[in-house]
Amino acid sequence: MSNIEEKFPRSLWIRLVIYLAVGHALAGFLYLLFALGGKG
């Protein structure tokens, strides 16, 4: 694991986690939007 951490800086990991969280939140919002829109 230390080998991987040496190749990627800490800021890159933080940015990756933020992108994943935002991407999943956006995907969940779009899914909810289409799911509620399909019922109406």
Coordinates of C-alpha atoms in Angstrom, one line a residue:
M1 CA 0.0 0.0 0.0
S2 CA 2.9 2.4 0.7
N3 CA 4.1 1.8 -2.8
I4 CA 0.8 3.2 -4.2
E5 CA 0.8 6.2 -1.8
E6 CA 4.3 7.1 -3.0
K7 CA 3.2 7.4 -6.6
F8 CA 0.0 9.4 -5.9
P9 CA 0.2 12.5 -3.7
R10 CA -2.3 13.0 -0.9
S11 CA -4.1 15.9 -2.6
L12 CA -4.8 13.6 -5.6
W13 CA -6.5 11.0 -3.4
I14 CA -8.6 13.8 -1.7
R15 CA -9.6 15.1 -5.1
L16 CA -10.5 11.6 -6.3
V17 CA -12.7 11.0 -3.3
I18 CA -14.5 14.4 -3.7
Y19 CA -15.1 13.6 -7.4
L20 CA -16.5 10.2 -6.6
A21 CA -18.8 11.6 -3.9
V22 CA -20.1 14.4 -6.2
G23 CA -20.5 12.0 -9.1
H24 CA -22.5 9.6 -7.0
A25 CA -24.6 12.4 -5.6
L26 CA -25.3 13.8 -9.1
A27 CA -26.2 10.3 -10.4
G28 CA -28.5 9.7 -7.5
F29 CA -30.2 13.0 -8.0
L30 CA -30.7 12.3 -11.7
Y31 CA -32.1 8.9 -11.0
L32 CA -34.5 10.3 -8.5
L33 CA -35.5 13.0 -11.0
F34 CA -36.3 10.4 -13.7
A35 CA -38.0 8.0 -11.3
L36 CA -40.3 10.7 -10.0
G37 CA -40.8 12.2 -13.5
G38 CA -41.7 8.8 -14.9
K39 CA -44.5 8.4 -12.3
G40 CA -46.1 11.7 -13.2

